[in-house]
Amino acid sequence: MATTRAQPDFRTRLQDWLPRIVLSPSIAMMFVFVYGFIVFTIYLSFTDSRMLPSYDWVGIENYVRLWGLRAWWTAVINLGIFASLYIVICTAIGLSLAIFLDQKIRGEGLLRPIYLYPMALSFIVTGTAWKWIMDPGIGIENTMHLWGWESFEFRWIKDRDMAIYTVVIAAVWQTSGFVMAMFLAGLRGIDNEMLKAAQIDGASNWNLYRRIVIPLLRPAFLSAFVILAHLAIKSYDLIVALTGGGPGRATELPATFMYSYTFTRNSMGIGAASAVIMLMSIAAIMTPYLYAELREKK
Amino acid sequence: MARAVTTNRKVINTAFAWGIGLLIFFPILWTILTSFKTEATAIADPPVFLFFDWTLENYQVVQERSNYARFLWNSVIIAGGSTVLGIIIAIPAAWSMAFVPSRRTKDILLWMLSTKMLPAVGVLYPIYLIFIELGLLDTRIGLVIVLMLINLPIIVWMLYTYFREIPGEILEASRMDGASLRDEILYVLTPMAVPGIASTLLLNFILAWNEAFWTLNLTAAKAAPLTAFIASYSSPEGLFYAKLSAASTMAIAPILILGWFSQKQLVRGLTFGAVK
């Protein structure tokens, strides 16, 4: 075929360049949208922007003030509690469900979508539904009272110290089935022969999972971690629907902090600084993962 | 790696797995059932599960009070528009990377996916300011563009993975037979790419439908989609339990139907290809 192209005319030259030409709009758009805009946000974080952007450079003042704010510390500590519980519980439930489903369960084809359903819903829906379920007036507490269990009490959502755990409950409900699907795919990819051999050698079930299966699932653990961690840092809609950041400011997370600080307190500079910190923490989690992926596939 | 297990264990496992499934599905099921009850039955003591007089009254009230149809229409336009626009822009890019890969293709793909993981707050200000400048706040077209940009990396990447599965030999064979680039795309590539495009369409429709950060922050009344509709109903004051249930059932119904057909895409798309 190459010989017919000895003297490339315009058409064939165009054909050669076409792939690159058609690829460029997508890349350009993403480049501007992501990096251009992020650079702008970073720039804003070094200015004294309030309600509108200003271009007066103030150095790291916004960052200093941000870390001096009680509300920001609350948000960061909340994120720490939320993210660690969310990641650990989702992984634990997801893995156990996957191991269960892997035991030749009857009706697995019907069960899998049921486990996955919550993930297809918007976090707004999840937040709203759980807000009702956990509301003392109309939710579980009320139902238990109606059923005659008068002393039953479940009002975490109204409790400053416990409200953050209701966010964990709702988020775990939404994502566990999805994590299960990831682990299930990992389990199905494991070579049966190896396990049979181990069983013949007398390995107990427990040892089989601990020594062979779980180590082999390392890639699934890694992906689950990265996906759950970035979902946690990005969490915004769930909080808005479930607690609205309350009671008081007890369940504020960095993303909701950023929004309320900008639009109700007119401090764009400080809001931008908090956005930059969120961006950097996600980048810190993602970069090693992407590097590992890259090396693997090359 | 399913292993042989004894019948007894199997029954216990199955029962347990279904128990968990019921637990997970219960909030959804209960909401749907409650939406068909009267307010009095909804808070009846003891709660009734299935045997009550089914009524559509709540749906009527919700529609009258908050004009569900308008929110629904906005959702359809925004989710549909952004998905179709995204696919049109992404098809050439995915085609190029799948069939004429270069040394950098893998890097470009990973870079694209990495942008999808960054938090939306990082670009909120510039978008907000541009929207004010161009008068795009609370317009459907503005949201169509933003959601298209948000999901473009996933669209390109998903299409790429589907296109990759199309054997290149077929294209070469058609070229040998003298097919022009146009013929190749129209008669050979397109028919084979349709299932992949349909899957991508479905997933991104759901993603755009569920998107709340941008729809809540960039709309007020005119262009607000169903996510805003639910958020406006989220205050449980007044205890109109059955009506709240009707509102949320109406909001999730499209996803309950689409979700059933898109489980595979959901896992594949949301794990960034870690799971196929």
Coordinates of C-alpha atoms in Angstrom, one line a residue:
Chain A
M1 CA 0.0 0.0 0.0
A2 CA 2.8 2.3 0.9
T3 CA 4.2 2.2 -2.7
T4 CA 1.2 3.8 -4.2
R5 CA 1.9 6.8 -1.9
A6 CA 5.2 7.6 -3.4
Q7 CA 4.1 11.1 -4.3
P8 CA 1.5 12.1 -1.8
D9 CA -1.1 14.5 -3.1
F10 CA -3.1 16.8 -1.0
R11 CA -5.8 14.2 -0.4
T12 CA -3.5 11.5 1.1
R13 CA -1.6 14.1 3.0
L14 CA -4.9 15.2 4.5
Q15 CA -5.7 11.6 5.3
D16 CA -2.5 11.3 7.2
W17 CA -3.1 14.4 9.2
L18 CA -6.8 13.8 9.7
P19 CA -6.4 11.7 12.9
R20 CA -4.5 14.5 14.6
I21 CA -6.8 17.2 13.3
V22 CA -9.9 15.5 14.6
L23 CA -8.4 14.8 18.0
S24 CA -7.3 18.3 18.6
P25 CA -10.7 20.0 19.4
S26 CA -11.3 17.6 22.3
I27 CA -7.9 18.0 23.7
A28 CA -7.9 21.8 23.3
M29 CA -11.3 22.0 25.0
M30 CA -10.2 19.9 28.0
F31 CA -7.0 21.7 28.2
V32 CA -8.6 25.1 28.4
F33 CA -11.5 23.9 30.6
V34 CA -9.3 22.2 33.1
Y35 CA -5.9 23.8 33.2
G36 CA -6.8 27.3 32.0
F37 CA -9.6 27.5 34.5
I38 CA -7.6 25.9 37.3
V39 CA -4.7 28.4 36.7
F40 CA -7.3 31.2 37.0
T41 CA -8.5 29.8 40.3
I42 CA -5.0 29.5 41.6
Y43 CA -4.3 33.1 40.5
L44 CA -7.5 34.2 42.3
S45 CA -6.3 32.5 45.5
F46 CA -3.4 34.9 45.6
T47 CA -5.5 38.1 45.2
D48 CA -7.8 39.9 47.5
S49 CA -11.0 39.0 45.5
R50 CA -14.1 39.4 47.4
M51 CA -17.5 39.4 45.7
L52 CA -15.9 40.0 42.3
P53 CA -12.5 39.0 41.2
S54 CA -9.8 41.6 41.9
Y55 CA -6.3 41.5 40.6
D56 CA -4.4 42.9 43.6
W57 CA -1.8 40.4 44.5
V58 CA -1.7 39.6 48.2
G59 CA 0.7 36.7 48.3
I60 CA -0.2 33.8 50.6
E61 CA -2.4 35.9 52.8
N62 CA -5.6 34.0 51.9
Y63 CA -3.9 30.7 52.7
V64 CA -2.8 32.0 56.1
R65 CA -6.3 33.3 56.9
L66 CA -7.9 30.1 55.6
W67 CA -5.9 27.9 58.0
G68 CA -6.8 30.3 60.8
L69 CA -10.5 29.8 60.3
R70 CA -12.4 27.6 62.7
A71 CA -15.0 26.7 60.0
W72 CA -12.3 25.5 57.6
W73 CA -10.7 23.3 60.3
T74 CA -14.1 21.8 61.0
A75 CA -14.5 21.0 57.4
V76 CA -11.1 19.4 57.1
I77 CA -11.6 17.3 60.3
N78 CA -15.0 16.3 59.0
L79 CA -13.5 15.3 55.7
G80 CA -10.9 13.2 57.6
I81 CA -13.6 11.4 59.6
F82 CA -15.9 11.0 56.7
A83 CA -13.3 9.9 54.1
S84 CA -11.6 7.3 56.4
L85 CA -14.8 5.7 57.6
Y86 CA -16.4 5.8 54.1
I87 CA -13.4 4.2 52.4
V88 CA -12.9 1.5 55.1
I89 CA -16.6 0.6 55.4
C90 CA -17.3 0.6 51.7
T91 CA -14.3 -1.6 51.0
A92 CA -15.2 -4.0 53.8
I93 CA -18.8 -4.3 52.8
G94 CA -18.0 -4.4 49.1
L95 CA -15.4 -7.1 49.5
S96 CA -17.7 -9.3 51.7
L97 CA -20.6 -8.9 49.3
A98 CA -18.4 -9.8 46.4
I99 CA -17.1 -12.9 48.2
F100 CA -20.7 -13.9 49.0
L101 CA -22.0 -13.3 45.5
D102 CA -19.1 -15.3 44.2
Q103 CA -20.4 -18.5 45.9
K104 CA -22.8 -19.4 43.1
I105 CA -25.8 -17.6 44.6
R106 CA -29.2 -18.3 43.1
G107 CA -30.5 -15.4 41.1
E108 CA -27.2 -13.6 41.0
G109 CA -28.2 -11.9 37.8
L110 CA -31.1 -10.2 39.5
L111 CA -29.2 -9.4 42.7
R112 CA -26.3 -7.6 41.1
P113 CA -28.3 -4.8 39.6
I114 CA -30.1 -4.4 43.0
Y115 CA -26.8 -3.9 44.8
L116 CA -25.8 -1.5 42.1
Y117 CA -29.0 0.5 41.9
P118 CA -28.1 3.1 44.6
M119 CA -25.0 4.1 42.5
A120 CA -27.2 5.0 39.5
L121 CA -29.1 7.5 41.6
S122 CA -28.0 11.0 42.2
F123 CA -26.4 11.9 45.5
I124 CA -29.2 14.4 45.8
V125 CA -31.7 11.6 45.8
T126 CA -29.8 9.6 48.3
G127 CA -29.3 12.5 50.6
T128 CA -33.0 13.4 50.5
A129 CA -34.2 9.8 51.1
W130 CA -31.8 9.3 54.0
K131 CA -32.7 12.7 55.5
W132 CA -36.3 11.4 55.8
I133 CA -35.3 7.9 57.0
M134 CA -33.1 9.4 59.7
D135 CA -35.4 12.2 60.7
P136 CA -36.7 11.5 64.2
G137 CA -40.1 12.8 63.4
I138 CA -40.9 10.7 60.3
G139 CA -38.1 8.2 60.0
I140 CA -36.8 5.1 61.7
E141 CA -37.3 6.5 65.2
N142 CA -41.0 7.3 64.6
T143 CA -41.6 3.9 62.9
M144 CA -40.1 2.1 65.9
H145 CA -42.3 4.1 68.3
L146 CA -45.4 3.2 66.2
W147 CA -44.4 -0.4 66.4
G148 CA -44.4 -0.1 70.2
W149 CA -40.7 0.3 70.9
E150 CA -41.1 3.5 72.8
S151 CA -37.6 4.0 74.1
F152 CA -36.0 3.6 70.7
E153 CA -33.9 6.6 69.9
F154 CA -32.1 7.5 66.7
R155 CA -31.5 11.2 66.2
W156 CA -27.9 11.5 65.1
I157 CA -28.9 13.8 62.3
K158 CA -30.0 16.4 64.8
D159 CA -26.9 15.9 67.0
R160 CA -23.9 18.1 66.3
D161 CA -21.4 15.4 67.3
M162 CA -23.0 12.5 65.5
A163 CA -24.4 14.1 62.3
I164 CA -21.2 13.5 60.3
Y165 CA -21.8 9.7 60.8
T166 CA -25.2 10.0 59.1
V167 CA -23.4 11.3 56.1
V168 CA -21.2 8.2 56.2
I169 CA -24.3 5.9 56.4
A170 CA -25.9 7.5 53.4
A171 CA -22.7 7.5 51.3
V172 CA -22.0 3.9 52.2
W173 CA -25.4 2.9 51.1
Q174 CA -24.9 4.6 47.8
T175 CA -21.4 3.2 47.0
S176 CA -21.0 -0.2 48.6
G177 CA -22.7 -2.2 45.8
F178 CA -20.5 -0.4 43.3
V179 CA -17.4 -1.4 45.2
M180 CA -18.8 -4.9 45.3
A181 CA -19.0 -5.0 41.5
M182 CA -15.3 -4.0 41.3
F183 CA -14.2 -6.7 43.7
L184 CA -16.5 -9.3 42.0
A185 CA -14.8 -8.6 38.7
G186 CA -11.5 -9.0 40.4
L187 CA -12.5 -12.3 42.0
R188 CA -13.8 -13.7 38.7
G189 CA -10.5 -12.9 37.2
I190 CA -8.6 -15.2 39.6
D191 CA -7.3 -18.5 38.2
N192 CA -9.4 -21.4 39.5
E193 CA -6.6 -23.9 39.2
M194 CA -4.4 -22.1 41.7
L195 CA -7.1 -22.2 44.3
K196 CA -7.9 -25.8 43.7
A197 CA -4.3 -26.6 44.2
A198 CA -4.2 -24.7 47.4
Q199 CA -7.4 -26.5 48.6
I200 CA -5.9 -29.9 47.8
D201 CA -2.9 -28.9 49.8
G202 CA -5.2 -28.5 52.7
A203 CA -5.5 -24.7 53.0
S204 CA -8.5 -23.7 55.0
N205 CA -11.1 -21.3 53.6
W206 CA -9.8 -18.5 55.8
N207 CA -6.2 -19.0 54.8
L208 CA -7.2 -19.3 51.1
Y209 CA -8.7 -15.8 51.2
R210 CA -6.1 -14.3 53.4
R211 CA -3.0 -15.7 51.7
I212 CA -4.1 -16.0 48.1
V213 CA -7.3 -14.2 47.1
I214 CA -6.9 -10.9 48.9
P215 CA -3.3 -10.4 47.8
L216 CA -4.4 -11.1 44.2
L217 CA -7.0 -8.5 44.5
R218 CA -4.5 -5.8 45.1
P219 CA -5.3 -3.9 41.9
A220 CA -9.0 -3.9 42.8
F221 CA -8.2 -2.5 46.2
L222 CA -6.1 0.2 44.6
S223 CA -8.8 1.3 42.2
A224 CA -11.4 1.2 44.9
F225 CA -9.3 3.4 47.1
V226 CA -8.6 6.0 44.4
I227 CA -12.3 6.1 43.4
L228 CA -13.6 6.3 46.9
A229 CA -11.1 8.9 48.0
H230 CA -11.8 11.2 45.1
L231 CA -15.5 10.9 45.6
A232 CA -15.1 11.7 49.3
I233 CA -13.1 14.9 48.6
K234 CA -15.5 16.0 45.9
S235 CA -18.6 15.3 48.1
Y236 CA -20.9 18.2 47.8
D237 CA -24.4 17.3 46.7
L238 CA -24.8 14.6 49.4
I239 CA -24.2 17.1 52.2
V240 CA -26.4 19.7 50.6
A241 CA -29.3 17.3 50.4
L242 CA -28.8 15.4 53.7
T243 CA -27.8 18.0 56.3
G244 CA -27.2 21.2 54.5
G245 CA -24.0 21.4 56.4
G246 CA -25.8 21.4 59.7
P247 CA -26.8 21.2 62.4
G248 CA -25.0 24.5 62.7
R249 CA -21.8 23.9 60.7
A250 CA -21.3 20.4 62.1
T251 CA -21.2 18.6 58.8
E252 CA -19.6 21.1 56.6
L253 CA -17.0 19.6 54.2
P254 CA -14.4 21.5 52.2
A255 CA -16.6 21.7 49.1
T256 CA -19.6 23.1 50.9
F257 CA -17.3 25.4 52.9
M258 CA -15.9 26.7 49.7
Y259 CA -19.3 27.4 48.3
S260 CA -20.8 29.0 51.4
Y261 CA -17.7 31.1 52.0
T262 CA -17.7 32.6 48.5
F263 CA -21.3 33.2 48.0
T264 CA -22.6 34.1 51.5
R265 CA -19.5 35.8 52.8
N266 CA -18.1 37.3 49.6
S267 CA -14.6 36.0 50.1
M268 CA -13.7 34.7 46.7
G269 CA -10.0 34.8 47.6
I270 CA -10.3 32.5 50.5
G271 CA -12.7 30.2 48.7
A272 CA -10.2 29.9 45.8
A273 CA -7.5 29.0 48.3
S274 CA -9.7 26.2 49.7
A275 CA -10.4 25.0 46.2
V276 CA -6.6 24.9 45.4
I277 CA -6.0 22.8 48.5
M278 CA -8.7 20.3 47.4
L279 CA -7.2 20.1 44.0
M280 CA -3.8 19.5 45.4
S281 CA -5.0 16.7 47.7
I282 CA -6.8 14.9 44.8
A283 CA -3.7 15.3 42.6
A284 CA -1.6 13.8 45.4
I285 CA -3.8 10.7 45.5
M286 CA -4.1 10.4 41.8
T287 CA -0.6 11.0 40.5
P288 CA 1.0 7.8 42.0
Y289 CA -2.0 5.8 40.8
L290 CA -1.7 7.1 37.2
Y291 CA 2.0 6.5 37.2
A292 CA 1.5 2.9 38.3
E293 CA -1.2 2.5 35.6
L294 CA 1.1 3.9 33.0
R295 CA 4.0 1.8 33.8
E296 CA 1.8 -1.3 33.8
K297 CA 0.4 -0.7 30.4
K298 CA 3.5 0.2 28.5
Chain B
M1 CA -13.4 -18.0 40.9
A2 CA -16.6 -19.6 42.0
R3 CA -15.9 -22.8 43.9
A4 CA -18.1 -25.8 44.6
V5 CA -20.0 -25.5 47.9
T6 CA -22.3 -27.8 49.7
T7 CA -26.0 -27.4 49.2
N8 CA -26.7 -26.4 52.7
R9 CA -24.1 -23.6 52.6
K10 CA -25.5 -22.5 49.3
V11 CA -29.0 -22.1 50.6
I12 CA -27.8 -20.0 53.6
N13 CA -25.6 -17.9 51.3
T14 CA -28.4 -17.3 48.9
A15 CA -30.8 -16.3 51.7
F16 CA -28.2 -14.0 53.2
A17 CA -27.4 -12.4 49.8
W18 CA -31.0 -11.7 49.1
G19 CA -31.5 -10.4 52.6
I20 CA -28.8 -7.8 52.0
G21 CA -30.3 -7.0 48.6
L22 CA -33.7 -6.4 50.2
L23 CA -32.0 -4.2 52.8
I24 CA -30.3 -2.1 50.1
F25 CA -33.4 -1.9 48.0
F26 CA -35.8 -1.2 50.8
P27 CA -35.6 2.6 50.9
I28 CA -36.3 2.8 47.2
L29 CA -39.2 0.3 47.4
W30 CA -40.7 1.9 50.5
T31 CA -40.6 5.3 48.8
I32 CA -42.4 4.0 45.7
L33 CA -45.1 2.2 47.8
T34 CA -45.7 5.2 50.0
S35 CA -46.2 7.5 47.1
F36 CA -49.3 5.5 46.2
K37 CA -50.8 5.8 49.7
T38 CA -53.0 8.5 51.1
E39 CA -51.4 10.7 53.8
A40 CA -53.4 8.9 56.4
T41 CA -52.3 5.4 55.3
A42 CA -48.7 6.6 54.9
I43 CA -48.4 7.2 58.7
A44 CA -50.8 4.4 59.7
D45 CA -50.1 2.4 62.8
P46 CA -49.0 -0.3 62.2
P47 CA -47.5 0.6 58.8
V48 CA -49.2 -1.2 55.9
F49 CA -47.0 -2.7 53.3
L50 CA -48.9 -3.8 50.2
F51 CA -52.6 -4.0 51.0
F52 CA -54.0 -0.5 51.0
D53 CA -56.1 1.5 48.5
W54 CA -53.7 2.6 45.9
T55 CA -54.1 6.3 44.9
L56 CA -52.6 8.6 42.3
E57 CA -53.7 11.7 44.2
N58 CA -50.2 12.6 45.5
Y59 CA -48.8 12.7 42.0
Q60 CA -51.5 15.1 41.0
V61 CA -50.9 17.4 43.9
V62 CA -47.1 17.4 43.3
Q63 CA -47.5 18.2 39.7
E64 CA -50.0 21.0 40.4
R65 CA -47.9 22.5 43.2
S66 CA -44.4 22.5 41.7
N67 CA -44.9 21.8 38.0
Y68 CA -42.9 18.6 37.8
A69 CA -43.2 18.5 34.0
R70 CA -41.1 21.6 33.6
F71 CA -38.3 20.3 35.7
L72 CA -38.5 17.0 33.9
W73 CA -38.3 18.7 30.5
N74 CA -35.3 20.7 31.7
S75 CA -33.6 17.5 32.8
V76 CA -34.2 15.8 29.5
I77 CA -32.9 18.8 27.5
I78 CA -29.8 19.3 29.6
A79 CA -28.9 15.7 30.0
G80 CA -29.8 14.8 26.4
G81 CA -28.3 17.9 24.9
S82 CA -25.0 17.6 26.7
T83 CA -24.7 13.9 25.9
V84 CA -25.4 14.3 22.2
L85 CA -23.1 17.3 21.8
G86 CA -20.4 15.5 23.7
I87 CA -20.7 12.4 21.6
I88 CA -20.5 14.4 18.4
I89 CA -17.3 16.0 19.5
A90 CA -15.8 12.9 21.0
I91 CA -16.4 10.4 18.1
P92 CA -13.7 11.8 15.8
A93 CA -11.2 12.0 18.8
A94 CA -12.0 8.4 19.9
W95 CA -11.8 7.2 16.3
S96 CA -8.4 8.8 15.8
M97 CA -6.9 7.3 19.0
A98 CA -8.4 3.9 18.4
F99 CA -7.4 3.4 14.8
V100 CA -4.4 5.6 14.3
P101 CA -2.7 5.3 17.7
S102 CA 0.5 7.2 18.2
R103 CA 3.1 6.8 20.9
R104 CA 1.4 9.3 23.1
T105 CA -2.2 7.8 22.9
K106 CA -2.0 6.0 26.2
D107 CA -0.7 9.2 27.9
I108 CA -3.4 11.3 26.4
L109 CA -6.1 9.0 27.5
L110 CA -4.9 8.8 31.1
W111 CA -4.5 12.6 31.1
M112 CA -8.1 12.9 30.0
L113 CA -9.3 10.6 32.7
S114 CA -7.3 12.3 35.3
T115 CA -9.1 15.6 34.5
K116 CA -12.4 13.9 35.3
M117 CA -11.4 13.2 38.8
L118 CA -10.5 16.8 39.7
P119 CA -13.1 18.5 41.9
A120 CA -15.6 20.8 40.2
V121 CA -14.9 23.5 42.8
G122 CA -11.5 24.1 41.1
V123 CA -13.2 25.6 38.0
L124 CA -16.3 27.1 39.7
Y125 CA -15.1 30.7 39.7
P126 CA -14.1 31.0 36.1
I127 CA -17.3 29.3 34.9
Y128 CA -19.4 31.4 37.2
L129 CA -17.8 34.6 36.0
I130 CA -18.0 33.6 32.4
F131 CA -21.7 32.8 32.9
I132 CA -22.4 36.2 34.4
E133 CA -20.5 37.9 31.6
L134 CA -22.4 36.0 28.9
G135 CA -25.7 36.0 30.6
L136 CA -25.8 32.2 30.7
L137 CA -26.8 31.8 34.3
D138 CA -30.1 29.9 34.6
T139 CA -30.2 28.9 31.0
R140 CA -30.3 25.4 29.6
I141 CA -27.8 26.1 26.9
G142 CA -25.2 27.1 29.5
L143 CA -25.7 23.9 31.4
V144 CA -25.6 21.8 28.3
I145 CA -22.1 23.2 27.5
V146 CA -20.8 22.8 31.0
L147 CA -22.0 19.3 31.5
M148 CA -20.7 18.4 28.0
L149 CA -17.3 19.7 29.1
I150 CA -17.5 17.9 32.4
N151 CA -18.2 14.5 30.8
L152 CA -16.2 14.8 27.6
P153 CA -13.2 12.9 29.0
I154 CA -15.4 9.9 30.0
I155 CA -17.2 10.0 26.6
V156 CA -14.0 10.1 24.6
W157 CA -12.5 7.4 26.7
M158 CA -15.5 5.1 26.7
L159 CA -15.9 5.4 23.0
Y160 CA -12.2 4.7 22.6
T161 CA -12.4 1.4 24.5
Y162 CA -15.4 0.3 22.4
F163 CA -13.8 1.3 19.1
R164 CA -10.7 -0.5 20.1
E165 CA -12.7 -3.8 20.1
I166 CA -13.5 -3.3 16.4
P167 CA -10.9 -5.4 14.5
G168 CA -8.6 -3.2 12.4
E169 CA -8.3 -6.0 9.8
I170 CA -11.8 -5.3 8.6
L171 CA -10.9 -1.7 7.9
E172 CA -7.8 -2.7 6.0
A173 CA -9.8 -5.2 4.0
S174 CA -12.3 -2.6 3.0
R175 CA -9.5 -0.2 2.1
M176 CA -8.0 -3.0 -0.1
D177 CA -11.4 -3.3 -1.8
G178 CA -11.1 0.4 -2.7
A179 CA -13.4 1.9 -0.1
S180 CA -12.8 5.6 0.4
L181 CA -12.5 7.1 3.9
R182 CA -16.1 8.2 3.7
D183 CA -17.3 4.8 2.7
E184 CA -15.2 3.2 5.4
I185 CA -16.7 5.4 8.1
L186 CA -20.2 5.2 6.8
Y187 CA -20.6 1.6 5.8
V188 CA -18.0 -0.3 7.8
L189 CA -17.2 1.5 11.0
T190 CA -20.5 3.0 11.9
P191 CA -22.6 -0.2 12.0
M192 CA -20.0 -1.9 14.2
A193 CA -19.6 1.2 16.4
V194 CA -23.3 1.7 17.1
P195 CA -23.5 -0.6 20.2
G196 CA -20.6 1.1 21.8
I197 CA -22.0 4.6 21.0
A198 CA -25.4 3.6 22.5
S199 CA -23.7 2.4 25.7
T200 CA -21.7 5.6 26.0
L201 CA -24.9 7.6 25.3
L202 CA -26.8 5.8 28.1
L203 CA -24.1 6.1 30.7
N204 CA -23.5 9.8 30.0
F205 CA -27.2 10.5 30.0
I206 CA -27.4 9.1 33.5
L207 CA -24.3 11.0 34.7
A208 CA -25.6 14.2 33.3
W209 CA -29.0 13.6 34.7
N210 CA -27.6 13.0 38.2
E211 CA -25.1 15.9 38.1
A212 CA -26.0 18.2 40.9
F213 CA -23.1 20.5 41.7
W214 CA -23.5 22.5 38.5
T215 CA -27.2 22.3 38.1
L216 CA -27.8 23.6 41.7
N217 CA -25.2 26.3 41.5
L218 CA -25.9 27.7 38.0
T219 CA -29.7 27.6 37.8
A220 CA -32.4 29.4 39.8
A221 CA -35.9 28.9 38.4
K222 CA -36.1 28.8 34.7
A223 CA -33.6 26.1 33.8
A224 CA -33.6 24.1 37.0
P225 CA -33.7 20.3 36.3
L226 CA -35.0 17.5 38.6
T227 CA -32.0 17.6 40.9
A228 CA -33.1 21.1 41.9
F229 CA -36.7 19.8 42.1
I230 CA -35.7 17.1 44.7
A231 CA -33.5 19.6 46.6
S232 CA -36.5 21.9 46.9
Y233 CA -38.6 19.1 48.4
S234 CA -35.9 17.9 50.8
S235 CA -37.2 19.7 53.8
P236 CA -39.4 17.2 55.7
E237 CA -41.4 20.0 57.5
G238 CA -45.1 19.5 57.4
L239 CA -44.9 15.8 57.3
F240 CA -46.5 15.3 53.9
Y241 CA -44.9 12.0 53.7
A242 CA -46.8 10.5 50.8
K243 CA -46.4 13.7 48.7
L244 CA -42.6 13.8 49.4
S245 CA -42.5 10.1 48.3
A246 CA -44.4 10.9 45.1
A247 CA -42.0 13.7 44.3
S248 CA -39.0 11.6 44.8
T249 CA -40.5 8.6 42.9
M250 CA -41.1 10.9 40.0
A251 CA -37.6 12.2 40.2
I252 CA -35.9 8.8 40.2
A253 CA -38.3 6.9 37.9
P254 CA -36.3 7.6 34.7
I255 CA -33.1 6.5 36.4
L256 CA -34.8 3.3 37.8
I257 CA -35.7 2.3 34.3
L258 CA -32.4 3.4 32.6
G259 CA -30.3 2.1 35.4
W260 CA -31.5 -1.4 34.9
F261 CA -30.1 -1.4 31.3
S262 CA -26.9 0.3 32.1
Q263 CA -25.3 -1.6 35.0
K264 CA -22.4 -2.8 32.9
Q265 CA -21.6 0.7 31.6
L266 CA -22.0 2.1 35.0
V267 CA -19.3 -0.1 36.4
R268 CA -17.1 0.3 33.4
G269 CA -17.4 4.0 33.2
L270 CA -17.2 4.9 36.9
T271 CA -14.2 2.7 37.6
F272 CA -12.4 4.4 34.7
G273 CA -11.9 1.1 33.0
A274 CA -10.5 -0.7 36.0
V275 CA -13.4 -3.1 35.6
K276 CA -14.9 -4.1 32.3

